[in-house]
Coordinates of C-alpha atoms and ligand atoms in Angstrom, one line a residue:
M1038 CA 204.9 -37.3 104.5
T1039 CA 201.2 -36.8 103.9
N1040 CA 198.5 -39.1 105.4
I1041 CA 197.0 -40.0 102.1
I1042 CA 200.5 -41.0 100.7
S1043 CA 199.1 -41.5 97.2
Y1044 CA 195.7 -40.7 95.9
D1045 CA 196.0 -43.2 93.0
E1046 CA 197.0 -46.0 95.4
R1047 CA 194.3 -45.2 97.9
I1048 CA 191.4 -45.4 95.4
K1049 CA 192.4 -48.9 94.5
N1050 CA 190.5 -51.5 96.7
F1051 CA 189.3 -48.8 99.0
D1052 CA 186.9 -49.8 101.7
W1053 CA 185.4 -47.8 104.6
S1054 CA 186.6 -50.6 106.9
I1055 CA 190.0 -48.9 106.7
S1056 CA 188.5 -46.1 108.8
E1057 CA 186.5 -48.5 111.0
K1058 CA 189.7 -50.3 111.8
E1059 CA 191.6 -47.2 112.7
L1060 CA 188.8 -46.3 115.0
D1061 CA 188.6 -49.8 116.5
Y1062 CA 185.0 -49.9 115.5
Q1063 CA 183.3 -53.2 114.5
P1064 CA 179.9 -53.4 112.9
G1065 CA 177.3 -53.7 115.7
N1066 CA 179.5 -52.0 118.3
D1067 CA 178.4 -48.8 120.1
I1068 CA 179.6 -45.7 118.4
N1069 CA 179.2 -42.4 120.0
I1070 CA 180.8 -39.3 118.4
G1071 CA 181.0 -37.6 121.8
W1072 CA 183.1 -40.5 123.2
Y1073 CA 185.3 -40.8 120.1
C1074 CA 186.1 -37.1 120.2
S1075 CA 187.2 -36.9 123.9
D1076 CA 187.3 -40.2 126.0
R1077 CA 189.0 -42.2 123.2
I1078 CA 191.7 -39.6 122.6
C1079 CA 192.5 -39.7 126.4
K1080 CA 192.6 -43.5 126.2
L1081 CA 195.2 -43.2 123.4
G1082 CA 197.4 -41.3 125.9
K1083 CA 196.7 -37.7 124.8
A1084 CA 194.7 -36.6 127.9
D1085 CA 197.0 -33.7 128.6
K1086 CA 197.2 -32.6 125.0
P1087 CA 195.5 -29.2 124.2
A1088 CA 192.3 -29.9 122.3
L1089 CA 190.7 -26.5 122.1
I1090 CA 192.4 -23.1 122.3
W1091 CA 189.8 -20.4 122.1
E1092 CA 190.3 -16.7 121.6
G1093 CA 187.4 -14.2 122.2
S1094 CA 186.9 -10.8 120.5
S1095 CA 188.9 -8.9 123.1
G1096 CA 191.8 -11.3 123.0
Q1097 CA 190.8 -13.3 126.1
E1098 CA 191.9 -17.0 125.9
K1099 CA 190.6 -20.3 127.2
R1100 CA 192.3 -23.6 126.8
Y1101 CA 190.9 -27.1 127.2
T1102 CA 193.0 -30.4 127.1
Y1103 CA 191.4 -33.6 125.8
N1104 CA 190.8 -34.5 129.4
D1105 CA 189.0 -31.2 130.0
L1106 CA 187.0 -31.9 126.9
R1107 CA 186.1 -35.3 128.2
L1108 CA 185.1 -34.1 131.7
T1109 CA 183.4 -30.9 130.7
S1110 CA 181.3 -32.6 128.1
N1111 CA 180.4 -35.2 130.8
G1112 CA 179.3 -32.3 132.8
V1113 CA 177.1 -30.9 130.0
G1114 CA 175.6 -34.4 129.5
Q1115 CA 174.9 -34.8 133.2
F1116 CA 173.2 -31.4 133.4
L1117 CA 171.0 -32.2 130.4
R1118 CA 170.1 -35.6 131.7
D1119 CA 169.2 -34.2 135.1
L1120 CA 166.9 -31.7 133.3
G1121 CA 165.1 -34.7 131.8
I1122 CA 166.4 -34.5 128.3
K1123 CA 166.0 -38.0 126.7
P1124 CA 167.8 -39.7 123.9
E1125 CA 166.7 -38.4 120.5
D1126 CA 165.3 -35.2 122.0
R1127 CA 166.4 -32.3 119.9
V1128 CA 168.7 -29.9 121.7
C1129 CA 169.5 -26.7 119.8
L1130 CA 172.9 -24.9 120.2
F1131 CA 172.3 -21.2 119.5
M1132 CA 175.5 -19.6 120.4
D1133 CA 178.5 -17.7 119.1
K1134 CA 181.7 -19.6 118.6
I1135 CA 182.3 -20.0 122.3
P1136 CA 183.7 -23.1 124.1
E1137 CA 180.2 -24.0 125.3
L1138 CA 179.2 -24.5 121.6
Y1139 CA 182.0 -27.0 120.9
I1140 CA 181.9 -28.9 124.2
G1141 CA 178.1 -28.6 124.4
F1142 CA 178.0 -30.4 121.0
L1143 CA 179.8 -33.4 122.5
G1144 CA 177.8 -33.3 125.7
V1145 CA 174.5 -33.5 123.8
L1146 CA 175.7 -36.4 121.8
K1147 CA 177.0 -38.2 124.9
I1148 CA 173.4 -38.6 126.2
G1149 CA 172.1 -39.8 122.8
A1150 CA 170.2 -36.6 122.1
I1151 CA 170.2 -35.0 118.7
V1152 CA 172.2 -31.8 118.4
Q1153 CA 170.6 -29.0 116.3
P1154 CA 173.2 -26.2 115.7
L1155 CA 171.8 -22.9 114.6
F1156 CA 173.7 -19.8 113.5
S1157 CA 173.6 -17.3 116.3
A1158 CA 173.0 -14.4 113.9
F1159 CA 169.6 -15.9 113.0
G1160 CA 166.6 -13.7 113.7
D1161 CA 163.4 -14.9 115.3
E1162 CA 161.7 -16.0 112.0
S1163 CA 164.7 -18.1 110.9
L1164 CA 164.7 -19.5 114.4
I1165 CA 161.1 -20.5 114.7
V1166 CA 160.8 -22.3 111.4
R1167 CA 163.7 -24.5 112.4
L1168 CA 162.7 -25.1 116.0
E1169 CA 159.1 -25.8 115.0
N1170 CA 160.1 -28.3 112.4
A1171 CA 162.4 -30.2 114.8
Q1172 CA 160.0 -29.8 117.8
T1173 CA 163.1 -28.9 119.8
T1174 CA 163.0 -29.7 123.5
A1175 CA 165.9 -27.4 124.7
V1176 CA 167.9 -24.5 123.4
I1177 CA 171.3 -23.7 124.8
T1178 CA 172.1 -20.1 124.3
Q1179 CA 173.8 -16.9 125.6
R1180 CA 172.2 -14.0 127.3
K1181 CA 172.6 -11.8 124.3
H1182 CA 170.7 -14.2 122.0
A1183 CA 168.0 -15.2 124.5
P1184 CA 165.6 -12.3 123.6
K1185 CA 165.1 -13.8 120.2
V1186 CA 164.0 -17.1 121.8
R1187 CA 161.8 -15.3 124.3
K1188 CA 160.1 -13.5 121.5
I1189 CA 158.7 -16.7 120.0
L1190 CA 158.3 -18.7 123.2
D1191 CA 154.5 -18.6 123.1
K1192 CA 154.5 -20.3 119.7
M1193 CA 156.6 -23.2 121.0
P1194 CA 154.9 -25.4 123.6
Y1195 CA 157.3 -28.2 123.0
L1196 CA 160.3 -26.1 124.0
K1197 CA 160.8 -26.9 127.7
H1198 CA 164.1 -25.4 128.6
I1199 CA 166.2 -22.4 127.6
I1200 CA 169.6 -23.0 129.0
I1201 CA 171.6 -19.7 129.5
V1202 CA 175.3 -20.3 129.7
D1203 CA 176.2 -16.8 130.9
P1204 CA 173.3 -15.6 133.1
D1205 CA 173.4 -12.2 134.7
P1206 CA 173.5 -12.9 138.5
A1207 CA 171.8 -9.6 139.1
K1208 CA 168.8 -10.4 136.9
P1209 CA 166.1 -13.1 137.5
L1210 CA 165.8 -15.8 134.9
G1211 CA 162.7 -15.7 132.6
E1212 CA 160.1 -18.3 131.9
R1213 CA 161.5 -21.8 131.2
E1214 CA 165.0 -20.5 131.7
V1215 CA 167.7 -22.2 133.6
A1216 CA 171.4 -21.2 134.2
F1217 CA 174.3 -23.4 133.4
D1218 CA 177.9 -22.4 134.1
M1219 CA 179.8 -24.9 132.1
D1220 CA 183.3 -24.4 133.3
N1221 CA 182.3 -24.5 137.0
A1222 CA 179.7 -27.2 136.8
P1223 CA 180.3 -30.7 138.3
K1224 CA 182.4 -32.8 136.0
P1225 CA 181.6 -36.5 136.5
E1226 CA 184.6 -38.8 136.1
N1227 CA 182.5 -41.8 135.3
F1228 CA 179.8 -40.7 133.2
V1229 CA 177.6 -43.3 131.5
I1230 CA 177.6 -42.4 127.8
F1231 CA 174.4 -43.4 126.0
P1232 CA 175.2 -46.5 123.9
T1233 CA 174.3 -45.1 120.5
K1234 CA 174.7 -47.4 117.5
A1235 CA 175.8 -46.7 113.9
E1236 CA 172.3 -45.6 112.8
S1237 CA 171.4 -43.6 116.0
P1238 CA 170.6 -40.0 115.0
S1239 CA 173.3 -37.4 115.9
V1240 CA 173.2 -34.1 114.2
L1241 CA 170.3 -32.1 112.6
H1242 CA 171.5 -29.4 110.3
Y1243 CA 169.1 -27.1 108.5
T1244 CA 169.7 -26.1 104.9
S1245 CA 167.7 -23.9 102.5
G1246 CA 166.2 -24.9 99.2
T1247 CA 164.6 -22.9 96.4
T1248 CA 161.0 -23.6 97.6
G1249 CA 159.4 -24.4 100.9
Q1250 CA 160.9 -24.2 104.3
P1251 CA 164.5 -25.1 105.2
K1252 CA 165.1 -28.8 105.4
G1253 CA 166.5 -30.6 108.5
V1254 CA 169.3 -32.9 107.3
K1255 CA 169.4 -35.9 109.6
H1256 CA 172.8 -37.4 110.3
V1257 CA 173.8 -40.5 112.4
H1258 CA 176.7 -41.4 114.6
Y1259 CA 178.2 -43.6 111.9
S1260 CA 179.0 -40.4 109.9
L1261 CA 182.2 -40.4 112.0
I1262 CA 183.7 -43.1 109.8
S1263 CA 183.7 -40.6 106.8
Q1264 CA 184.5 -37.5 108.8
Y1265 CA 187.5 -39.0 110.5
L1266 CA 189.1 -40.3 107.4
T1267 CA 188.4 -37.4 105.1
A1268 CA 189.8 -35.1 107.8
K1269 CA 192.9 -37.3 107.9
W1270 CA 193.5 -37.7 104.3
V1271 CA 192.3 -34.4 102.8
L1272 CA 192.9 -32.0 105.6
D1273 CA 195.9 -34.1 106.4
L1274 CA 195.5 -33.7 110.1
Q1275 CA 198.6 -35.0 111.9
D1276 CA 199.5 -35.2 115.6
S1277 CA 201.7 -32.1 115.6
D1278 CA 199.2 -30.0 113.7
I1279 CA 197.6 -26.8 115.1
Y1280 CA 194.4 -26.7 113.1
W1281 CA 192.1 -23.7 112.4
C1282 CA 188.8 -24.3 110.8
T1283 CA 187.3 -20.8 110.3
A1284 CA 183.7 -22.1 109.8
D1285 CA 180.9 -21.5 112.4
P1286 CA 179.4 -24.8 113.7
G1287 CA 176.0 -23.3 112.8
W1288 CA 176.9 -24.7 109.4
V1289 CA 178.1 -28.2 108.5
T1290 CA 181.8 -27.4 107.9
G1291 CA 182.0 -26.1 111.5
T1292 CA 180.6 -29.4 112.9
S1293 CA 182.0 -32.1 110.5
Y1294 CA 185.5 -30.6 110.4
G1295 CA 185.4 -27.9 113.2
I1296 CA 184.4 -30.5 115.8
I1297 CA 184.1 -34.2 114.7
G1298 CA 186.9 -34.5 112.1
A1299 CA 189.3 -32.5 114.3
F1300 CA 188.8 -34.0 117.7
S1301 CA 188.4 -37.6 116.5
N1302 CA 191.9 -37.2 114.9
G1303 CA 193.2 -35.9 118.3
V1304 CA 194.6 -32.6 116.9
T1305 CA 194.9 -29.3 118.7
Q1306 CA 192.5 -26.8 117.2
C1307 CA 192.2 -23.1 117.6
V1308 CA 188.9 -21.1 117.4
M1309 CA 188.6 -17.4 116.9
D1310 CA 185.4 -15.8 118.0
A1311 CA 186.0 -12.3 116.6
G1312 CA 185.0 -10.3 113.5
F1313 CA 187.0 -10.6 110.3
S1314 CA 189.9 -8.4 109.4
A1315 CA 193.1 -9.4 107.5
D1316 CA 195.2 -8.2 110.4
N1317 CA 193.2 -10.2 113.0
W1318 CA 193.4 -13.4 110.9
Y1319 CA 197.1 -13.2 110.2
K1320 CA 197.9 -12.3 113.8
F1321 CA 195.9 -15.3 114.9
I1322 CA 197.9 -17.6 112.6
E1323 CA 201.2 -16.2 113.7
K1324 CA 200.4 -16.2 117.4
H1325 CA 199.1 -19.8 117.5
R1326 CA 201.5 -21.1 114.9
I1327 CA 198.6 -22.6 112.8
T1328 CA 199.8 -25.3 110.5
M1329 CA 196.5 -26.4 108.9
W1330 CA 194.0 -23.9 107.8
Y1331 CA 190.5 -24.8 106.4
S1332 CA 188.6 -21.8 105.2
A1333 CA 186.2 -20.5 102.5
P1334 CA 186.6 -18.7 99.1
T1335 CA 184.9 -15.5 100.4
A1336 CA 187.4 -15.2 103.2
I1337 CA 190.2 -15.8 100.8
R1338 CA 189.0 -13.2 98.4
S1339 CA 188.6 -10.8 101.3
L1340 CA 192.2 -11.4 102.2
M1341 CA 193.2 -10.9 98.5
K1342 CA 191.4 -7.6 98.6
A1343 CA 193.2 -6.5 101.7
G1344 CA 196.4 -6.8 99.6
D1345 CA 199.8 -8.4 100.0
E1346 CA 201.5 -5.6 102.1
V1347 CA 199.7 -6.6 105.3
I1348 CA 201.0 -10.2 104.9
K1349 CA 204.5 -9.0 105.2
K1350 CA 203.9 -7.8 108.8
Y1351 CA 203.4 -11.4 110.0
D1352 CA 205.4 -14.5 110.1
L1353 CA 203.1 -17.1 108.5
S1354 CA 205.8 -19.7 107.8
C1355 CA 204.0 -22.0 110.2
L1356 CA 201.4 -22.8 107.5
R1357 CA 201.8 -26.2 106.1
H1358 CA 198.5 -27.1 104.4
L1359 CA 195.5 -25.0 103.3
A1360 CA 192.0 -26.1 102.1
S1361 CA 188.8 -24.4 101.2
V1362 CA 185.1 -25.2 100.9
G1363 CA 181.6 -23.8 100.3
E1364 CA 181.6 -22.1 97.0
P1365 CA 183.6 -22.0 93.8
L1366 CA 187.3 -21.3 94.5
N1367 CA 188.4 -19.3 91.5
S1368 CA 191.8 -20.0 90.0
E1369 CA 193.0 -16.5 90.8
A1370 CA 192.6 -17.2 94.5
V1371 CA 194.5 -20.5 94.3
I1372 CA 197.3 -18.8 92.4
W1373 CA 197.4 -15.9 94.8
S1374 CA 197.6 -18.2 97.8
E1375 CA 200.5 -20.0 96.3
K1376 CA 202.3 -16.7 95.7
V1377 CA 201.7 -15.2 99.1
F1378 CA 201.6 -18.2 101.4
G1379 CA 203.8 -20.5 99.4
K1380 CA 200.8 -23.0 99.5
A1381 CA 197.8 -23.4 97.2
F1382 CA 194.4 -23.6 98.9
L1383 CA 193.0 -27.1 98.0
D1384 CA 189.4 -26.9 96.9
T1385 CA 187.0 -29.4 98.5
Y1386 CA 183.4 -29.9 97.5
W1387 CA 180.6 -31.3 99.5
Q1388 CA 177.3 -30.2 101.2
T1389 CA 175.3 -30.4 104.4
E1390 CA 173.6 -33.5 103.0
T1391 CA 176.7 -35.4 102.2
G1392 CA 178.2 -34.8 105.7
S1393 CA 181.8 -35.1 104.5
I1394 CA 184.1 -34.2 101.6
M1395 CA 183.0 -35.8 98.3
I1396 CA 185.2 -34.3 95.6
S1397 CA 188.5 -32.7 96.4
N1398 CA 192.1 -32.0 95.7
Y1399 CA 194.6 -34.0 97.7
P1400 CA 198.0 -33.3 99.2
G1401 CA 200.5 -34.5 96.7
M1402 CA 198.1 -34.6 93.7
K1403 CA 198.5 -32.3 90.8
I1404 CA 196.4 -29.3 91.3
K1405 CA 194.5 -27.6 88.4
P1406 CA 193.6 -24.2 89.7
G1407 CA 189.8 -23.7 89.4
S1408 CA 189.0 -27.4 89.5
M1409 CA 187.4 -29.1 92.5
G1410 CA 189.6 -32.2 92.0
K1411 CA 188.5 -35.8 92.1
P1412 CA 186.1 -38.0 94.2
F1413 CA 187.3 -39.1 97.6
P1414 CA 188.3 -42.8 97.6
G1415 CA 185.2 -44.9 98.0
I1416 CA 183.0 -42.2 96.4
T1417 CA 181.7 -42.9 93.0
A1418 CA 180.8 -39.5 91.4
T1419 CA 180.1 -38.6 87.9
V1420 CA 178.1 -36.2 85.8
I1421 CA 174.8 -37.2 84.2
D1422 CA 172.4 -35.9 81.6
A1423 CA 169.7 -33.8 83.2
D1424 CA 166.9 -35.5 81.1
T1425 CA 167.9 -39.1 80.9
F1426 CA 169.9 -39.3 84.3
E1427 CA 172.5 -41.4 82.5
P1428 CA 176.2 -40.7 82.8
F1429 CA 177.7 -39.1 79.6
G1430 CA 180.6 -41.5 79.3
V1431 CA 182.6 -38.8 77.5
P1432 CA 184.6 -36.1 79.2
G1433 CA 183.8 -32.3 78.8
K1434 CA 180.0 -32.3 78.9
I1435 CA 178.2 -30.2 81.5
G1436 CA 175.6 -32.1 83.4
L1437 CA 174.3 -32.8 86.9
I1438 CA 176.8 -34.0 89.6
A1439 CA 175.6 -37.5 90.6
I1440 CA 177.0 -39.6 93.5
K1441 CA 176.4 -43.3 94.2
P1442 CA 174.7 -43.5 97.6
G1443 CA 176.2 -45.5 100.4
W1444 CA 179.0 -43.7 102.1
P1445 CA 178.9 -43.5 105.9
S1446 CA 178.1 -39.8 106.4
M1447 CA 175.3 -39.5 103.9
M1448 CA 172.1 -37.9 105.4
R1449 CA 169.5 -40.4 106.4
T1450 CA 166.5 -38.3 105.6
Y1451 CA 165.1 -34.7 105.7
W1452 CA 163.5 -34.4 109.1
R1453 CA 159.7 -35.0 108.7
N1454 CA 160.1 -34.5 105.0
E1455 CA 160.8 -37.9 103.5
E1456 CA 159.1 -36.9 100.2
T1457 CA 161.7 -34.2 99.4
Y1458 CA 164.5 -36.5 100.5
K1459 CA 163.3 -39.1 98.0
K1460 CA 163.3 -36.5 95.2
K1461 CA 167.1 -36.1 95.6
F1462 CA 167.6 -39.6 94.0
K1463 CA 167.3 -40.4 90.4
N1464 CA 168.2 -43.6 88.5
G1465 CA 170.2 -44.9 91.5
W1466 CA 172.2 -41.6 91.9
Y1467 CA 172.1 -39.0 94.6
L1468 CA 171.9 -35.6 93.1
P1469 CA 173.4 -32.8 95.1
G1470 CA 171.8 -30.2 92.8
D1471 CA 174.9 -28.8 91.2
R1472 CA 176.3 -28.8 87.7
S1473 CA 179.8 -29.6 86.6
S1474 CA 181.9 -31.1 83.9
I1475 CA 184.7 -33.7 84.1
D1476 CA 187.9 -33.3 82.1
P1477 CA 189.8 -36.2 80.4
E1478 CA 191.9 -36.7 83.5
G1479 CA 188.9 -37.0 85.8
Y1480 CA 189.0 -33.6 87.4
F1481 CA 185.6 -31.9 88.2
W1482 CA 185.0 -28.4 87.1
F1483 CA 182.1 -26.7 89.0
V1484 CA 179.6 -24.8 86.8
G1485 CA 176.8 -23.7 89.0
R1486 CA 173.8 -24.8 91.0
D1487 CA 170.8 -26.4 89.4
D1488 CA 168.3 -24.3 91.3
D1489 CA 167.6 -20.7 92.4
V1490 CA 169.3 -21.0 95.8
I1491 CA 171.7 -18.1 96.4
N1492 CA 175.2 -19.0 97.7
T1493 CA 176.4 -15.9 99.3
G1494 CA 179.8 -16.1 100.9
G1495 CA 179.4 -19.9 101.1
H1496 CA 176.0 -19.8 102.8
L1497 CA 172.9 -20.9 101.1
V1498 CA 170.0 -18.5 101.1
S1499 CA 166.6 -19.4 99.9
P1500 CA 164.9 -16.8 97.6
F1501 CA 161.6 -18.1 98.9
E1502 CA 162.4 -17.4 102.5
V1503 CA 163.5 -13.8 101.7
E1504 CA 160.5 -13.2 99.5
S1505 CA 158.2 -14.5 102.3
A1506 CA 159.9 -12.2 104.8
L1507 CA 159.6 -9.2 102.4
L1508 CA 155.9 -9.8 102.0
E1509 CA 155.4 -9.3 105.7
H1510 CA 156.6 -5.7 105.5
P1511 CA 153.6 -3.4 105.3
A1512 CA 154.9 -1.5 102.2
V1513 CA 155.7 -4.5 100.1
A1514 CA 153.1 -5.8 97.6
E1515 CA 155.2 -8.3 95.7
S1516 CA 158.8 -9.4 95.6
A1517 CA 161.2 -11.4 93.6
V1518 CA 164.7 -12.3 95.0
V1519 CA 167.7 -13.3 92.9
S1520 CA 171.4 -13.1 93.2
K1521 CA 173.7 -10.5 91.8
P1522 CA 177.5 -10.8 91.2
D1523 CA 179.9 -9.6 93.9
F1524 CA 183.7 -9.8 94.0
V1525 CA 184.1 -11.0 97.5
N1526 CA 180.9 -13.0 98.2
M1527 CA 180.6 -14.3 94.7
E1528 CA 176.9 -13.5 94.8
V1529 CA 174.7 -11.4 97.1
V1530 CA 171.0 -11.2 97.6
K1531 CA 169.1 -8.6 95.5
A1532 CA 165.3 -8.0 95.9
F1533 CA 162.9 -6.6 93.3
V1534 CA 159.9 -5.1 95.1
T1535 CA 156.6 -3.6 94.0
L1536 CA 155.0 -1.3 96.6
K1537 CA 151.5 -1.2 97.9
P1538 CA 149.4 1.8 97.1
G1539 CA 150.3 4.8 99.2
F1540 CA 154.0 3.9 99.5
E1541 CA 156.7 5.7 97.5
P1542 CA 160.3 4.4 96.8
S1543 CA 162.8 6.2 99.0
K1544 CA 166.2 5.7 100.5
D1545 CA 164.7 5.4 104.0
L1546 CA 162.2 2.8 102.9
D1547 CA 164.9 0.9 101.2
L1548 CA 167.0 0.8 104.4
E1549 CA 164.0 0.0 106.5
I1550 CA 163.1 -3.0 104.4
M1551 CA 166.7 -4.3 104.4
N1552 CA 166.8 -4.1 108.2
F1553 CA 163.5 -5.8 108.5
V1554 CA 164.8 -8.8 106.7
R1555 CA 168.1 -8.8 108.6
K1556 CA 166.3 -8.9 111.9
K1557 CA 163.7 -11.5 110.8
L1558 CA 166.1 -13.8 109.0
S1559 CA 169.8 -13.0 109.2
P1560 CA 172.5 -10.6 108.0
L1561 CA 173.3 -13.1 105.2
A1562 CA 169.7 -13.1 103.9
M1563 CA 169.4 -9.3 104.0
P1564 CA 169.2 -7.9 100.4
Q1565 CA 172.3 -5.9 99.6
E1566 CA 170.1 -4.0 97.1
I1567 CA 166.5 -3.3 96.7
E1568 CA 165.1 -2.3 93.3
F1569 CA 161.6 -0.8 93.4
I1570 CA 159.8 -1.6 90.2
E1571 CA 156.3 -1.1 88.8
T1572 CA 155.5 -4.7 87.9
L1573 CA 157.3 -8.0 88.1
P1574 CA 157.8 -10.2 85.1
K1575 CA 155.3 -13.1 85.3
T1576 CA 154.3 -16.2 83.4
R1577 CA 150.8 -16.3 82.0
S1578 CA 149.8 -18.4 84.9
G1579 CA 151.0 -15.6 87.3
K1580 CA 154.3 -17.2 88.4
I1581 CA 157.0 -14.7 89.0
M1582 CA 159.9 -15.3 86.6
R1583 CA 163.1 -15.0 88.6
R1584 CA 165.0 -16.2 85.6
I1585 CA 164.5 -12.9 83.7
L1586 CA 165.6 -10.8 86.7
H1587 CA 168.6 -13.1 87.3
A1588 CA 169.7 -12.9 83.7
K1589 CA 169.5 -9.1 83.8
E1590 CA 171.7 -9.0 86.9
W1591 CA 174.3 -11.3 85.4
G1592 CA 174.3 -9.7 81.9
E1593 CA 173.1 -13.0 80.4
E1594 CA 170.8 -13.8 77.5
I1595 CA 167.2 -13.8 78.7
G1596 CA 166.2 -16.8 76.6
D1597 CA 162.7 -17.9 75.9
T1598 CA 160.1 -15.5 77.2
S1599 CA 157.2 -16.8 75.2
T1600 CA 155.3 -17.6 78.4
L1601 CA 155.7 -14.1 79.7
E1602 CA 152.6 -12.1 80.6
N1603 CA 153.9 -8.5 80.5
D1604 CA 156.8 -8.1 78.1
Ligands
WT7_537 C1 176.5 -26.2 98.3 C2 176.4 -26.9 99.7 C3 180.0 -28.2 102.6 C4 180.2 -27.1 103.5 C5 179.6 -25.8 103.1 C6 178.4 -25.6 102.3 C7 178.2 -25.3 97.0 C8 180.2 -26.3 98.2 C9 181.8 -26.0 96.8 C10 183.0 -25.9 96.0 C11 181.7 -24.9 94.3 C12 180.6 -25.5 96.3 C13 177.4 -26.3 96.2 C14 176.9 -27.2 97.2 N1 179.6 -25.7 97.2 N2 181.5 -26.5 98.0 N3 184.1 -26.4 96.5 N4 182.9 -25.3 94.8 N5 180.5 -24.9 95.1 O1 177.4 -26.6 102.6 O2 175.5 -25.0 102.8 O3 175.1 -27.4 102.3 O4 176.1 -25.9 100.6 O5 177.6 -25.3 98.3 O6 176.4 -25.6 95.5 O7 175.8 -27.9 96.8 P1 175.9 -26.2 102.1

């Protein structure tokens, strides 16, 4: 029996109070995600149930029950409070997928501070723009990532504490650094959780756009109402499940469903903090008897590429339910998963801003491979004309995805950027910035993004950020960054570069520039290919036309070039 029972029944008379009731929440009550994800589950009698089973890269394992989760996150909260961290201060988590990241997340929320997760592979440039925008008070990190924070310390007077979770006892701590040994820290039994309310800020996730700096998406504690119920109905989390969300909490899937959705439903979840290989992944599923697996198209395509033979080495019969998010899930991947695992990956569509699943396939509903499915109950979604912002009213036309605002986990603003936030709404609709069509049966078919943002392996990369980083390299005069097709990652970053006088194209320079971007931004943002060219296509007013370069990479018609300067 699936939790959703019947999609068609659930959309009738749906009200978010269904979720509120299940969580014993009444409007006006305190609502703290940290409490809901640990203390409440203990109160429901599951204190001794495993909450988190963690495996590191050398196979070492750590286990935490729900009671451990409760007490250890109390310990994190106490430590931060003693340091002087106040409600609504921003506390950044800059760590690999280690237990401190998951439990630290709950600890920060328990004191009413705002948690700002950042991907641990970010370089110093990616880091500083996000910490600067958020005016972050403290960063919790590991020894191996601390140098990136130290490097930019002078530029961050507001950053008071760098909390190192694995200090080297033989080495003194640096400026503003303090050690915190989470597992051995005091664990207060009666910790006073800050009484956050529905609209109290909770999570600040950064996401990239086409222009300008990354935007800080502000979420509130009330988001739990959406995250709990979507995890229950779409991911179908049940008491006996062993759940594996492969996403890193540096990104929204890893927090909404890798922390909040999972723990608020009281399931046991496994985390693997090791590099990708098909063998590693299948071994992990077999060993922990994973039943519910939430992953991403790039990972699925990588597994497809590894072939079917490797699957035969493992007993994967434990898998009960599979879902995917982050980028288009092609029909081949759905059909393949059905063939090799006996289960189709259900595609789910949403984004950092929406905080929870918006459009999805559901257990028990007819799946059309290649389609994202239908809106979650309570979500009014359609496709509108890009000029009039009016819904088409007839199926089959491609337009902008539009969602009626008002669900619990919708972002409340872009941090210190209300203007850009307002631009996301047109004619009473929230526009995620994607294009789709809807078929006569109401299924959504994703077409593409409505901007130049590159979605590589499910991660958004801003061409503007990469171009800015490239310009800082001494050899680069001008650059234009677009995507190019890739079997596994769907698209990867490609840079067109013109060189300053005195520099010649060479393989060495090529590698040097790639590395330069990797270090400054991240491995995801690093161009997979650099093409040195004489001049970049520009409009008469001097704007670089990425469109032309993009069309060339994708073998598409170039279209109207009448405003081109140099064709
Ligand atoms: C963008 C959001 C939500 C968690 C991960 C990404 C694209 C997301 C799908 C899907 C096609 C998808 C959209 C969206 N996207 N899911 N199922 N099919 N595209 O969060 O980094 O905020 O990216 O990812 O373009 O707007 P994000």
